[in-house]
PDB file of C-alpha atoms in Angstrom:
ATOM      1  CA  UNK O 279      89.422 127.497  67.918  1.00  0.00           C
ATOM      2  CA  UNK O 280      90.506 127.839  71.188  1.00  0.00           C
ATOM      3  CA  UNK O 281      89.585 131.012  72.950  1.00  0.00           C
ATOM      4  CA  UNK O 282      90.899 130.903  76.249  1.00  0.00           C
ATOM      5  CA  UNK O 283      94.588 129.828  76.833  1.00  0.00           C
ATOM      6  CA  UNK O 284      96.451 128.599  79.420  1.00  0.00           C
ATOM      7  CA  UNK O 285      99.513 128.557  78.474  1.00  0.00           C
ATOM      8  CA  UNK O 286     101.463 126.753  81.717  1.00  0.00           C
ATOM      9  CA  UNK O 287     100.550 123.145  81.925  1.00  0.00           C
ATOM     10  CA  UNK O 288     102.154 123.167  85.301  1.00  0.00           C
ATOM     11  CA  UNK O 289     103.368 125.386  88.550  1.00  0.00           C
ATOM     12  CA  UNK O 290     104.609 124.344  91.537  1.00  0.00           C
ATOM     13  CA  UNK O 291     105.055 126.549  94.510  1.00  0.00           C
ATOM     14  CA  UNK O 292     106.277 126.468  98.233  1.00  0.00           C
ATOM     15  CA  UNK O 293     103.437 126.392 100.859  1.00  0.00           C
ATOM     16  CA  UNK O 294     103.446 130.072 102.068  1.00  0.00           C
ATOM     17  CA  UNK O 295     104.425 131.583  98.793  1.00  0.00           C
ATOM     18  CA  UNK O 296     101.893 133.101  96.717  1.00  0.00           C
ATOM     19  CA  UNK O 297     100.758 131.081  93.383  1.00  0.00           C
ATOM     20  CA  UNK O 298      99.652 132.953  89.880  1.00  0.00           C
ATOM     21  CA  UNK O 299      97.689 131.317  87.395  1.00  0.00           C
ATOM     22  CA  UNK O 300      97.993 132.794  83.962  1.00  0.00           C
ATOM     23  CA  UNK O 301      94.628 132.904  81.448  1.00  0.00           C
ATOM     24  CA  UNK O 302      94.175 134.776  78.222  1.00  0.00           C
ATOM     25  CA  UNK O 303      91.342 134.821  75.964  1.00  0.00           C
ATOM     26  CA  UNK O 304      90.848 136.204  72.984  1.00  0.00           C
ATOM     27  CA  UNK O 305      86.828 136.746  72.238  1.00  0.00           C
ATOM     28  CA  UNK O 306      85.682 140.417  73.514  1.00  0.00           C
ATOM     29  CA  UNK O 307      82.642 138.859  73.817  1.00  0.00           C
ATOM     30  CA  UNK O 308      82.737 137.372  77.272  1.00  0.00           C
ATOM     31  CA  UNK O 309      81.318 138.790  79.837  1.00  0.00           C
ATOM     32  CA  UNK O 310      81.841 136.547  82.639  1.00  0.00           C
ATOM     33  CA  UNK O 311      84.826 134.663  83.641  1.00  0.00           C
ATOM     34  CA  UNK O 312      85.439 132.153  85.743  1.00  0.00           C
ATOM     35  CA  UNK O 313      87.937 129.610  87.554  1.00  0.00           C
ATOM     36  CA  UNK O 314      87.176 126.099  88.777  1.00  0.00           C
ATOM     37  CA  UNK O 315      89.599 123.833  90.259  1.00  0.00           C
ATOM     38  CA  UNK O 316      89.484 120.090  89.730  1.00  0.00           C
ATOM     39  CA  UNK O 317      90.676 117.478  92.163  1.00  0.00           C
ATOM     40  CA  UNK O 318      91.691 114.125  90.879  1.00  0.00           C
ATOM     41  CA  UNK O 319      88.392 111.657  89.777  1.00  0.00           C
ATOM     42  CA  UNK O 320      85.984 114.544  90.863  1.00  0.00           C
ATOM     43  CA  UNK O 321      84.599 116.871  88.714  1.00  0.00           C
ATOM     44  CA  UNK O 322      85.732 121.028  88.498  1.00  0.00           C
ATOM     45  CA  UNK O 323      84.388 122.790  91.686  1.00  0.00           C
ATOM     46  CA  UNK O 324      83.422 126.702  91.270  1.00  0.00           C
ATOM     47  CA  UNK O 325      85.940 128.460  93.002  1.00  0.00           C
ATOM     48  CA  UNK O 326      85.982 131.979  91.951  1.00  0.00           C
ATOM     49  CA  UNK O 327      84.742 134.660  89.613  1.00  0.00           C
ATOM     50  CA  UNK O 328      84.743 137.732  88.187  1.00  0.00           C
ATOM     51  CA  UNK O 329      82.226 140.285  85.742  1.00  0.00           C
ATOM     52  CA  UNK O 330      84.074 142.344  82.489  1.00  0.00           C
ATOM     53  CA  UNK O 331      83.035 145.182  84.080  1.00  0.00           C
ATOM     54  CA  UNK O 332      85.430 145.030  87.095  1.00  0.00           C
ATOM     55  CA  UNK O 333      89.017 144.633  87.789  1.00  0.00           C
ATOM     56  CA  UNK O 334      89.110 142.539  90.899  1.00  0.00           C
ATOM     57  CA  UNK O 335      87.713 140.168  93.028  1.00  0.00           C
ATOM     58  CA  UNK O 336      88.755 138.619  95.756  1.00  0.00           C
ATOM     59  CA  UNK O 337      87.680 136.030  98.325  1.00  0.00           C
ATOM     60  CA  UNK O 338      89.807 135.633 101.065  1.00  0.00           C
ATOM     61  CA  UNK O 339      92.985 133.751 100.107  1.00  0.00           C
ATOM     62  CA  UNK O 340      91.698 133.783  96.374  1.00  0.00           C
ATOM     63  CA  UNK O 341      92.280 137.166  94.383  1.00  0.00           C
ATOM     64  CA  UNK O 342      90.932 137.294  90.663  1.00  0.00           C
ATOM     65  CA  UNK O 343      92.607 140.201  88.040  1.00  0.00           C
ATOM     66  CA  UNK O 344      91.233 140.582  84.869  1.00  0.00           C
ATOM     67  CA  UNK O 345      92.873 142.967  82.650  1.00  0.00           C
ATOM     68  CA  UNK O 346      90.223 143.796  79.212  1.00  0.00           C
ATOM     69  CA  UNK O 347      92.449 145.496  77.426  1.00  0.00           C
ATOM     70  CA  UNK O 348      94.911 143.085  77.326  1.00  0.00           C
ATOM     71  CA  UNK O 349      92.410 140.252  77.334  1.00  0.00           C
ATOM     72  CA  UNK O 350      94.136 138.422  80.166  1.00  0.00           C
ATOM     73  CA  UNK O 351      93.281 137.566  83.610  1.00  0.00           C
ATOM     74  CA  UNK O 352      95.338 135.748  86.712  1.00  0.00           C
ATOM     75  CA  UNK O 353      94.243 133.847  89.809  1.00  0.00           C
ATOM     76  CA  UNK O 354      96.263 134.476  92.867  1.00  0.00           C
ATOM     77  CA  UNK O 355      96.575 132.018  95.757  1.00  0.00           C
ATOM     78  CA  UNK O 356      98.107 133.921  99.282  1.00  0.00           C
ATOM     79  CA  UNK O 357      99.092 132.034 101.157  1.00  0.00           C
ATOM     80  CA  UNK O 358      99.493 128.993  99.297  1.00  0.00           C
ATOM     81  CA  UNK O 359      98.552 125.776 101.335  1.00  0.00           C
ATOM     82  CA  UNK O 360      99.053 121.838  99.856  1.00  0.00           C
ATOM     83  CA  UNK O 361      95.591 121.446  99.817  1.00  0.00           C
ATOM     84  CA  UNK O 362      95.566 123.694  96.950  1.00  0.00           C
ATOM     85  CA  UNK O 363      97.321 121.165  94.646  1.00  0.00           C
ATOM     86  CA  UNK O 364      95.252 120.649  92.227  1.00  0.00           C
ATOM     87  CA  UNK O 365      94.244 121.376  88.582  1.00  0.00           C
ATOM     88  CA  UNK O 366      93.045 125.284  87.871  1.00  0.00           C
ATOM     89  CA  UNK O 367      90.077 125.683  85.115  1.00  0.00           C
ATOM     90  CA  UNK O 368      90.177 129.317  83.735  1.00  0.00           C
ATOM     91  CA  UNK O 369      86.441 129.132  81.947  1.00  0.00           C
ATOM     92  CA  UNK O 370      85.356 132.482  80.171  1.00  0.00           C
ATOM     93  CA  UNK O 371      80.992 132.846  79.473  1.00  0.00           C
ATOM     94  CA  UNK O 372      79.188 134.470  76.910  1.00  0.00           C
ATOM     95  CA  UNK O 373      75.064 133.853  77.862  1.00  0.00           C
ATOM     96  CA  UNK O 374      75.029 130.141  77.974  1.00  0.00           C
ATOM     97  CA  UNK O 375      78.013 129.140  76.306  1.00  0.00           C
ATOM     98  CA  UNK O 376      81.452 129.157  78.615  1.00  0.00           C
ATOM     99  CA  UNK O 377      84.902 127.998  77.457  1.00  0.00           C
ATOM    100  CA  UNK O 378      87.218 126.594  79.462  1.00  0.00           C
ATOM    101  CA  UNK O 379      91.380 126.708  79.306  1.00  0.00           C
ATOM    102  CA  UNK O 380      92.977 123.250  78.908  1.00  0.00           C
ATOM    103  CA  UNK O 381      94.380 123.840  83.013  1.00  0.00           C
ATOM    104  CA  UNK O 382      97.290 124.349  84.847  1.00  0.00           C
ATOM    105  CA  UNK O 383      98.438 122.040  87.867  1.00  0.00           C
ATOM    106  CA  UNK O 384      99.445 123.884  90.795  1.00  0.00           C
ATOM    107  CA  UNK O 385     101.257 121.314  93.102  1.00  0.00           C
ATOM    108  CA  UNK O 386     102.008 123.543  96.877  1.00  0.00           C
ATOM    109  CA  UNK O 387     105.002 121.817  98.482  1.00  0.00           C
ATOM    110  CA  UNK O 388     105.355 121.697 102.154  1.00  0.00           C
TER     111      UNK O 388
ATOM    112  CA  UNK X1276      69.901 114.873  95.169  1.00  0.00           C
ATOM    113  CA  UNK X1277      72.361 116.755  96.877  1.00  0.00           C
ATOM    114  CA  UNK X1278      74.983 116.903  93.628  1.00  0.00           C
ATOM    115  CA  UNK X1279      75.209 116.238  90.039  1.00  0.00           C
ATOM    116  CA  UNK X1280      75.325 112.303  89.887  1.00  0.00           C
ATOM    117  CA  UNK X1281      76.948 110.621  86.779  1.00  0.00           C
ATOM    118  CA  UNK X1282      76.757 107.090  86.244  1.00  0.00           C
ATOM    119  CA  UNK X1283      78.523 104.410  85.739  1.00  0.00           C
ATOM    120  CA  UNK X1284      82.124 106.144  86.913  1.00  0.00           C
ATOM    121  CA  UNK X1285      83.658 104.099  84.177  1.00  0.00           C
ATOM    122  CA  UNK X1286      83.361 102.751  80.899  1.00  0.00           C
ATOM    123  CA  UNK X1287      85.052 100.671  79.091  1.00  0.00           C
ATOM    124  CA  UNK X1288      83.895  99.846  75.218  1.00  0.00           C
ATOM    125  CA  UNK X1289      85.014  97.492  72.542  1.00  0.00           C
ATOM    126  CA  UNK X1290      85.589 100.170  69.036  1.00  0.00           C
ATOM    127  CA  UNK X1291      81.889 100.345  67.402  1.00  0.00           C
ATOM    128  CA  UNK X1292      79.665  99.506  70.167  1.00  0.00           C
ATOM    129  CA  UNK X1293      77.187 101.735  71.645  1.00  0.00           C
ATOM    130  CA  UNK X1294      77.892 103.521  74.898  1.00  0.00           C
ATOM    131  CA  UNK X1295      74.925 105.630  76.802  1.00  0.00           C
ATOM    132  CA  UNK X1296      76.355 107.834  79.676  1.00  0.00           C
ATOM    133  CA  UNK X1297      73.813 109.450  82.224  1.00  0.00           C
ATOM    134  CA  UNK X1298      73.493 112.563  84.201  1.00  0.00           C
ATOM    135  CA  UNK X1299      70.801 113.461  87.366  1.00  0.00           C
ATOM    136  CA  UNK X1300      71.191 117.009  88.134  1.00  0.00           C
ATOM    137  CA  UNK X1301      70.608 118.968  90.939  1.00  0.00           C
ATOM    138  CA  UNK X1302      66.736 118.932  91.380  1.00  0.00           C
ATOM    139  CA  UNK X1303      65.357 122.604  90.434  1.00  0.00           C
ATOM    140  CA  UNK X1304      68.318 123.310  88.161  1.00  0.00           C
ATOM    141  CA  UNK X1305      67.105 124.080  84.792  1.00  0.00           C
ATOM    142  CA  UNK X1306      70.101 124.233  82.829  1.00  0.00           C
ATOM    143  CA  UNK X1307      72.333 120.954  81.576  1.00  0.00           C
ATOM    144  CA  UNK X1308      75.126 120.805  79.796  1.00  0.00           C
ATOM    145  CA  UNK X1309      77.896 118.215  79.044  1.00  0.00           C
ATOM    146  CA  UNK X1310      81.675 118.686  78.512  1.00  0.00           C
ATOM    147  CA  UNK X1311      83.957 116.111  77.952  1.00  0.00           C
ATOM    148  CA  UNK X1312      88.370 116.717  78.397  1.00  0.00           C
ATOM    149  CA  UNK X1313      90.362 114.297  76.833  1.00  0.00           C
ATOM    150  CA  UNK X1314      93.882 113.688  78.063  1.00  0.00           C
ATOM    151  CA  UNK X1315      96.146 116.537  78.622  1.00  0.00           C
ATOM    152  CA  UNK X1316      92.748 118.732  76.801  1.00  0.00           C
ATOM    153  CA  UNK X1317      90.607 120.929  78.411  1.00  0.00           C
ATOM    154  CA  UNK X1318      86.945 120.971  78.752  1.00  0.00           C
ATOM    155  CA  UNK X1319      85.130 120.535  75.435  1.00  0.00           C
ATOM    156  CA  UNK X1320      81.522 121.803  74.792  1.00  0.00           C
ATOM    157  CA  UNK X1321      79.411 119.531  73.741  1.00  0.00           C
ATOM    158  CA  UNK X1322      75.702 120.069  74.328  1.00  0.00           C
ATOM    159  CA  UNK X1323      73.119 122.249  76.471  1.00  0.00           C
ATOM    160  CA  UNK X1324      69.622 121.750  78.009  1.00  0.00           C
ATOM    161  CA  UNK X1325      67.742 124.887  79.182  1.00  0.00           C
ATOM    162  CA  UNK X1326      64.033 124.066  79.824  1.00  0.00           C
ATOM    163  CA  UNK X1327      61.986 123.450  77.152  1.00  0.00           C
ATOM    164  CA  UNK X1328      63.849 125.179  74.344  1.00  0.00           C
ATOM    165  CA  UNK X1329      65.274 123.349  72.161  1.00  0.00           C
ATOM    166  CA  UNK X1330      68.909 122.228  72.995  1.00  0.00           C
ATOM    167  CA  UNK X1331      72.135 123.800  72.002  1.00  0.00           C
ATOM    168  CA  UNK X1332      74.075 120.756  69.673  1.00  0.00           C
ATOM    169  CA  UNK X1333      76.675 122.938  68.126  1.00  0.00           C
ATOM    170  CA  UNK X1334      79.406 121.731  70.259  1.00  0.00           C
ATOM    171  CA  UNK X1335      78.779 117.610  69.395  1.00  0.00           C
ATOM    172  CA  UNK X1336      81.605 116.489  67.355  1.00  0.00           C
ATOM    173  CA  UNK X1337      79.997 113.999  64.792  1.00  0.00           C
ATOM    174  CA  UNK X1338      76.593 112.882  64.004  1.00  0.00           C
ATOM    175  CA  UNK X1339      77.263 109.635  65.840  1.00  0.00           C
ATOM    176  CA  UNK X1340      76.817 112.107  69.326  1.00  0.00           C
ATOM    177  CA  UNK X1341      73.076 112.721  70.171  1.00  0.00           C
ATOM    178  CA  UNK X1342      71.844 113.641  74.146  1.00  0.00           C
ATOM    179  CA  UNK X1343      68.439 113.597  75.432  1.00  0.00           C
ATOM    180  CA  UNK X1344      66.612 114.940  78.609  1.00  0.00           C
ATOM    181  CA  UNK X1345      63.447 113.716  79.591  1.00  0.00           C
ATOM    182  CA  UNK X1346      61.212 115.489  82.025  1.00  0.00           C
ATOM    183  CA  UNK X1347      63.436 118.632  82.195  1.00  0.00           C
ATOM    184  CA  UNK X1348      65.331 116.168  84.367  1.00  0.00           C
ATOM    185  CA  UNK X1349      67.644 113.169  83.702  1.00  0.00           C
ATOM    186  CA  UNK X1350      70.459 113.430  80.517  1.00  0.00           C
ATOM    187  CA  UNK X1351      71.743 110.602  78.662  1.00  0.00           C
ATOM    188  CA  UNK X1352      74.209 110.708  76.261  1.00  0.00           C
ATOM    189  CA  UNK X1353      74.471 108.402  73.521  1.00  0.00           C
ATOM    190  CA  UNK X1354      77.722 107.704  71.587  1.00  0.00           C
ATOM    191  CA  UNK X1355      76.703 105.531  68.524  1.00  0.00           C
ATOM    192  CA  UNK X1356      79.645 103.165  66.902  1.00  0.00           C
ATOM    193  CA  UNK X1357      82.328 104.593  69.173  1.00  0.00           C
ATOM    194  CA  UNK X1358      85.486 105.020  68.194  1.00  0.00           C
ATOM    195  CA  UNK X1359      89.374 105.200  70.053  1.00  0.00           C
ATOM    196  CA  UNK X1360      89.086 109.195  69.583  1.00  0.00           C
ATOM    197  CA  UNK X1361      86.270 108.803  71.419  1.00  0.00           C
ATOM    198  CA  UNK X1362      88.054 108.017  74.859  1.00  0.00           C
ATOM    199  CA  UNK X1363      87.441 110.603  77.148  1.00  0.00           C
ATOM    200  CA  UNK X1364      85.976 111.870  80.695  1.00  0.00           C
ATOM    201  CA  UNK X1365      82.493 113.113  80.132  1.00  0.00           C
ATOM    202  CA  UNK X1366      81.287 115.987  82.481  1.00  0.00           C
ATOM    203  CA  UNK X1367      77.873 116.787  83.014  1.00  0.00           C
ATOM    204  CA  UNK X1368      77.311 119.727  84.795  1.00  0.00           C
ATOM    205  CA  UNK X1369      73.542 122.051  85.787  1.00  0.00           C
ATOM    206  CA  UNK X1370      73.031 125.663  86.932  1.00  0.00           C
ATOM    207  CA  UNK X1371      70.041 127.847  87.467  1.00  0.00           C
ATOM    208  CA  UNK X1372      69.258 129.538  84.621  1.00  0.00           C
ATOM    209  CA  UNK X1373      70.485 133.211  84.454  1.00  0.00           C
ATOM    210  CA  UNK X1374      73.576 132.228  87.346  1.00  0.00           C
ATOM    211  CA  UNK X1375      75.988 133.747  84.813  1.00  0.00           C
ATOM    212  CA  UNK X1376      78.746 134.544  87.945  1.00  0.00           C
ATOM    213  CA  UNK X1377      78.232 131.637  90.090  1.00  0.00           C
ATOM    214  CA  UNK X1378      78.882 128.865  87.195  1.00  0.00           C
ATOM    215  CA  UNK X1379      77.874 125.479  87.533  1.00  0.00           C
ATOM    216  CA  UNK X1380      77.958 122.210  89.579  1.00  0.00           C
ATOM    217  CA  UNK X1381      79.877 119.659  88.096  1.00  0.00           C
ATOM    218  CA  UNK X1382      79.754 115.869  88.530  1.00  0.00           C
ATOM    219  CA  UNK X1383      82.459 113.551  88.671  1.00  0.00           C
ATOM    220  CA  UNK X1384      82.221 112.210  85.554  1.00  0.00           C
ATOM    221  CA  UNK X1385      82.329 109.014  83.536  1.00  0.00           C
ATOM    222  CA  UNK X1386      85.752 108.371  82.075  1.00  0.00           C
ATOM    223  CA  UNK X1387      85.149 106.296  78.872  1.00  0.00           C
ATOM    224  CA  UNK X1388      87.618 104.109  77.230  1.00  0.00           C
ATOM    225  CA  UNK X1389      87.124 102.519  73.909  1.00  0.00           C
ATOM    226  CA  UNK X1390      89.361  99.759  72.871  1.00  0.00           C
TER     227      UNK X1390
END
């Protein structure tokens, strides 16, 4: 039962260009969501999140969307840099219990 | 400590041993939980710690999965007669209770092979 999709296992940008992750989700339940990114042999790092209750958030070169109605929400990376490569973790939480997507790999070419 | 520490880094098991995998998590953080993502998966519930209460198993795939935490503290996992399915990295990860925006702190985890 997987309740929050990410459906591209992979994206690969040019450094300067803007990146967008793709999540969906599909339990009206969640409240908060939330992205991590995960560097090779560390563990996911908090990078970014958002409440149901708004649209947007942003931190500086980070922007998160989330659209309720059509249970989907997007991470957006301006200006892209290569130190960005890395895997994306779209996690949705309910209370105590968060889901995560299976990831995306953004790789930022110079 | 400073982080989530998860030891050892690596595992590697022969098919029906035993395995224990540990977690130290941020001092003061209440909450505990563990994930595991096998290859090309993503991050799989498995069990959570909050205080005293009694912990949240519904995520643990098979009977042969328990976790304890002593002293609010320390986790270990425990992975009974381990099998090839069982190959994984296993994430342990603490917050402060209520932190629902912030999410948690991750460790490194311990990537387990059974062969």
């Amino acid at each position: 039962d997987q309740q929050v999709k990410q459906n591209s296992p992979s994206l690969s940008v040019q450094e300067g260009r803007i990146s967008i992750l793709n999540c969906d989700y599909t339990n009206s339940m969640f409240d908060y969501f939330l992205w991590y990114k995960k560097y090779p042999a560390e563990g996911p790092t908090f990078l970014i999140s958002i409440s149901s209750i708004k649209d947007k958030n942003e931190d500086g070169r980070f922007t998160v969307f989330l659209n309720k109605s059509a249970k989907h929400l997007s991470l957006h990376i301006v200006p892209s840099q290569p130190g960005d490569s890395a895997v994306y973790f779209c996690a949705a939480r309910n209370n105590n219990d968060m889901r995560f997507g299976a990831g995306t790999r953004l790789t930022v070419k110079p | 400590g400073a982080g989530v520490s998860q030891s050892p880094s690596n595992k590697v098991t022969e098919k029906g041993k035993d395995v224990e995998l540990r977690c130290d998590p941020i001092s003061g953080h209440t909450a505990l939980y563990w994930y595991r993502q096998s290859l090309g998966q993503g991050l799989e519930f498995l069990i959570y710690f909050q205080g005293n209460s009694a912990p949240d198993k519904s995520g643990l795939p098979s009977d042969r999965f328990s976790a304890e935490r002593t002293g609010g503290s320390v986790s270990t996992l425990t992975i009974q007669r381990t099998q090839q399915e069982d190959s994984a990295v296993y994430l342990c990860a603490s917050s402060y209770s209520g932190g629902k925006g912030y999410g948690y702190t991750f460790g490194s985890g311990t990537r387990l092979t059974v062969v």
